[in-house]
């Protein structure tokens, strides 16, 4: 949408209507945007890649703010809707659990069918992916190993990821699965693991997936 400089915008803090949380809000020409992610000065390409992915691939209205010492990506929001989602900007827990079930299904499939060496390479690729896109609670090899091996339905707390994290995970996971297996048949096998969700959660997630940029990959 826009690439803006600091002098072009106004940034203020707004109190979340239902939580004890101050939220940074960027204002530009009567529109308001909520912070999605900060990047340091050396991460210009990462910031632009996220901004392009959100705007070009996911159709989001986003601003990339360039400052002398950092970059940041902001998503359009209406201030009167800040409190409408009881789970804040985080995706619903069931959606995160569903994506982790898919991730683990591909991981186990590679381990069973391709062996220990390949599953080790897959784990490394996933660590690189989580770090590249700065997924919260996935910023170390141990954290990623936990995501690959801990039953998401029994996690004390699932990662606080937003929709764009889930979409990026599904996109990258499908690319990796295709690279390792040489075809896309793994996707159908992985989708069967969604049966571990309750019928209601499974239905909600599938409805969300149908509306996502990855609908054609995971069906």
Coordinates of C-alpha atoms in Angstrom, one line a residue:
X1 CA 0.0 0.0 0.0
X2 CA 2.4 2.7 1.2
X3 CA 6.0 3.2 2.0
X4 CA 6.2 6.1 4.4
X5 CA 8.8 8.1 6.3
X6 CA 8.5 9.1 9.9
X7 CA 7.7 12.7 9.1
X8 CA 4.7 11.5 7.1
X9 CA 2.9 9.9 9.9
X10 CA 1.8 10.3 13.5
X11 CA 2.3 7.5 16.0
X12 CA 0.5 7.4 19.3
X13 CA -0.5 4.8 21.9
X14 CA -4.1 3.8 22.4
X15 CA -5.4 1.8 25.4
X16 CA -6.9 -1.5 24.3
X17 CA -10.6 -1.4 25.2
X18 CA -10.7 -4.7 27.1
X19 CA -7.2 -5.5 28.1
X20 CA -4.5 -3.7 30.1
X21 CA -2.4 -3.1 27.1
X22 CA -1.2 0.0 25.3
X23 CA -1.3 -0.4 21.5
X24 CA 0.9 1.8 19.1
X25 CA -1.2 3.3 16.4
X26 CA 0.1 4.9 13.2
X27 CA -2.1 7.6 11.7
X28 CA -1.8 8.7 8.0
X29 CA -4.3 10.8 6.1
X30 CA -7.2 9.9 8.3
X31 CA -6.4 6.2 8.3
X32 CA -5.1 4.2 11.3
X33 CA -2.8 1.2 11.3
X34 CA -1.7 -1.2 14.0
X35 CA 1.8 -2.4 14.4
X36 CA 2.5 -5.9 13.0
X37 CA 6.3 -6.2 13.3
X38 CA 9.5 -4.2 13.9
X39 CA 12.7 -4.8 12.1
X40 CA 16.2 -3.3 12.8
X41 CA 18.1 -1.1 10.4
X42 CA 19.9 -4.1 8.9
X43 CA 16.7 -5.9 8.0
X44 CA 15.4 -3.7 5.2
X45 CA 14.9 -6.6 2.8
X46 CA 13.1 -8.7 5.4
X47 CA 10.7 -5.8 6.2
X48 CA 10.0 -5.2 2.5
X49 CA 9.5 -8.9 1.9
X50 CA 6.9 -9.1 4.7
X51 CA 5.2 -5.9 3.5
X52 CA 5.0 -7.2 -0.1
X53 CA 3.7 -10.6 1.0
X54 CA 0.9 -9.0 3.0
X55 CA 0.0 -6.5 0.3
X56 CA 0.6 -8.4 -2.9
X57 CA -0.2 -12.0 -1.9
X58 CA -2.7 -11.5 0.9
X59 CA -4.4 -8.3 -0.2
X60 CA -3.9 -6.6 3.2
X61 CA -3.8 -2.8 3.5
X62 CA -0.4 -2.3 5.1
X63 CA 2.2 0.5 5.5
X64 CA 5.9 0.0 5.5
X65 CA 7.5 2.7 7.7
X66 CA 11.1 3.6 7.1
X67 CA 13.0 5.2 9.9
X68 CA 16.8 5.9 10.2
X69 CA 17.3 3.1 12.8
X70 CA 14.5 0.6 12.0
X71 CA 11.7 -0.5 9.8
X72 CA 8.2 -1.5 10.7
X73 CA 5.1 -3.0 9.1
X74 CA 1.6 -1.8 10.1
X75 CA -1.8 -3.2 9.2
X76 CA -4.9 -1.1 8.7
X77 CA -7.3 -1.1 11.6
X78 CA -10.4 0.8 12.7
X79 CA -10.0 2.0 16.2
X80 CA -13.6 1.3 17.1
X81 CA -13.0 -2.4 16.2
X82 CA -9.9 -2.9 18.4
X83 CA -11.9 -4.8 21.0
X84 CA -14.2 -6.8 18.8
X85 CA -12.0 -9.9 18.7
X86 CA -11.8 -11.4 22.2
X87 CA -8.5 -13.0 21.3
X88 CA -7.0 -9.7 20.1
X89 CA -5.0 -9.8 16.9
X90 CA -3.8 -13.3 17.6
X91 CA -5.4 -16.0 15.5
X92 CA -7.8 -18.3 17.3
X93 CA -6.1 -21.1 19.2
X94 CA -7.8 -23.8 17.1
X95 CA -6.3 -22.3 13.9
X96 CA -2.8 -22.3 15.4
X97 CA -3.3 -25.9 16.6
X98 CA -4.5 -26.9 13.1
X99 CA -1.4 -25.5 11.5
X100 CA 0.9 -27.2 14.0
X101 CA -0.9 -30.5 13.3
X102 CA -0.2 -30.0 9.6
X103 CA 3.4 -29.1 10.3
X104 CA 3.9 -32.2 12.5
X105 CA 2.2 -34.5 10.0
X106 CA 4.6 -33.4 7.2
X107 CA 7.5 -33.7 9.7
X108 CA 6.5 -37.3 10.7
X109 CA 5.8 -38.2 7.1
X110 CA 9.4 -37.2 6.1
X111 CA 10.8 -39.1 9.0
X112 CA 8.8 -42.3 8.2
X113 CA 9.3 -42.2 4.5
X114 CA 12.6 -40.5 3.8
X115 CA 14.6 -41.2 7.0
X116 CA 16.5 -39.4 9.7
X117 CA 18.9 -37.4 7.4
X118 CA 16.0 -35.9 5.5
X119 CA 14.0 -35.1 8.5
X120 CA 17.0 -33.4 10.0
X121 CA 17.3 -31.2 6.9
X122 CA 13.6 -30.4 7.1
X123 CA 14.0 -29.4 10.7
X124 CA 16.8 -27.0 9.8
X125 CA 14.7 -25.5 6.9
X126 CA 11.9 -24.9 9.4
X127 CA 14.2 -23.2 11.9
X128 CA 15.5 -21.0 9.1
X129 CA 11.9 -20.2 8.0
X130 CA 10.7 -19.3 11.5
X131 CA 13.7 -17.1 12.1
X132 CA 13.5 -15.4 8.7
X133 CA 9.9 -14.4 9.3
X134 CA 10.4 -13.8 13.0
X135 CA 7.6 -16.0 14.3
X136 CA 7.0 -15.3 18.0
X137 CA 7.9 -18.2 20.3
X138 CA 9.8 -20.0 17.5
X139 CA 13.1 -18.1 17.8
X140 CA 15.5 -20.9 18.8
X141 CA 16.2 -24.5 17.6
X142 CA 14.8 -25.8 20.9
X143 CA 11.6 -23.9 20.5
X144 CA 11.1 -25.1 16.9
X145 CA 11.8 -28.7 18.0
X146 CA 9.1 -28.3 20.6
X147 CA 6.7 -27.1 17.9
X148 CA 7.6 -30.2 15.8
X149 CA 7.2 -32.7 18.6
X150 CA 4.7 -31.5 21.2
X151 CA 1.1 -32.4 20.7
X152 CA -0.5 -28.9 20.0
X153 CA -3.8 -30.1 21.6
X154 CA -1.9 -30.6 24.9
X155 CA 0.3 -27.5 24.8
X156 CA -0.1 -25.3 27.9
X157 CA 0.0 -22.3 25.6
X158 CA 0.0 -22.3 21.8
X159 CA 2.1 -19.6 20.1
X160 CA 0.5 -16.2 19.8
X161 CA 0.6 -16.1 16.0
X162 CA -1.5 -13.9 13.7
X163 CA -3.2 -14.7 10.5
X164 CA -0.2 -13.7 8.4
X165 CA 2.0 -16.0 10.4
X166 CA -0.3 -18.9 9.7
X167 CA -0.5 -18.1 6.1
X168 CA 3.2 -17.8 5.8
X169 CA 3.7 -21.1 7.7
X170 CA 1.2 -22.9 5.3
X171 CA 2.9 -21.4 2.3
X172 CA 6.4 -22.3 3.3
X173 CA 5.4 -25.7 4.6
X174 CA 3.8 -26.6 1.3
X175 CA 6.9 -25.5 -0.6
X176 CA 9.2 -27.6 1.6
X177 CA 6.9 -30.6 1.4
X178 CA 6.9 -30.4 -2.3
X179 CA 10.7 -30.1 -2.3
X180 CA 11.2 -33.1 -0.1
X181 CA 8.6 -35.4 -1.6
X182 CA 8.9 -34.2 -5.2
X183 CA 5.1 -34.0 -5.4
X184 CA 2.1 -32.6 -3.4
X185 CA 0.5 -35.8 -2.3
X186 CA 1.8 -35.2 1.2
X187 CA -0.8 -32.4 1.6
X188 CA -3.7 -34.8 1.5
X189 CA -2.1 -37.1 4.0
X190 CA -1.4 -34.1 6.4
X191 CA -4.9 -32.8 6.1
X192 CA -6.2 -36.0 7.7
X193 CA -4.6 -35.0 11.0
X194 CA -7.2 -32.2 11.3
X195 CA -9.5 -35.0 12.5
X196 CA -7.8 -34.6 15.8
X197 CA -9.6 -31.3 16.3
X198 CA -13.1 -31.1 17.5
X199 CA -15.7 -31.1 14.7
X200 CA -16.5 -27.5 15.4
X201 CA -12.8 -26.3 15.5
X202 CA -12.1 -28.3 12.3
X203 CA -15.0 -26.7 10.5
X204 CA -14.0 -23.2 11.6
X205 CA -10.4 -23.8 10.5
X206 CA -11.4 -25.2 7.1
X207 CA -13.7 -22.2 6.5
X208 CA -10.8 -19.9 7.3
X209 CA -8.5 -21.9 5.1
X210 CA -10.9 -21.7 2.2
X211 CA -10.7 -17.9 2.4
X212 CA -6.9 -17.8 2.8
X213 CA -4.2 -17.3 0.0
X214 CA -3.3 -21.0 0.6
X215 CA -6.7 -22.4 -0.2
X216 CA -5.5 -24.1 -3.4
X217 CA -2.5 -25.6 -1.8
X218 CA -4.3 -27.3 1.2
X219 CA -7.6 -28.7 0.2

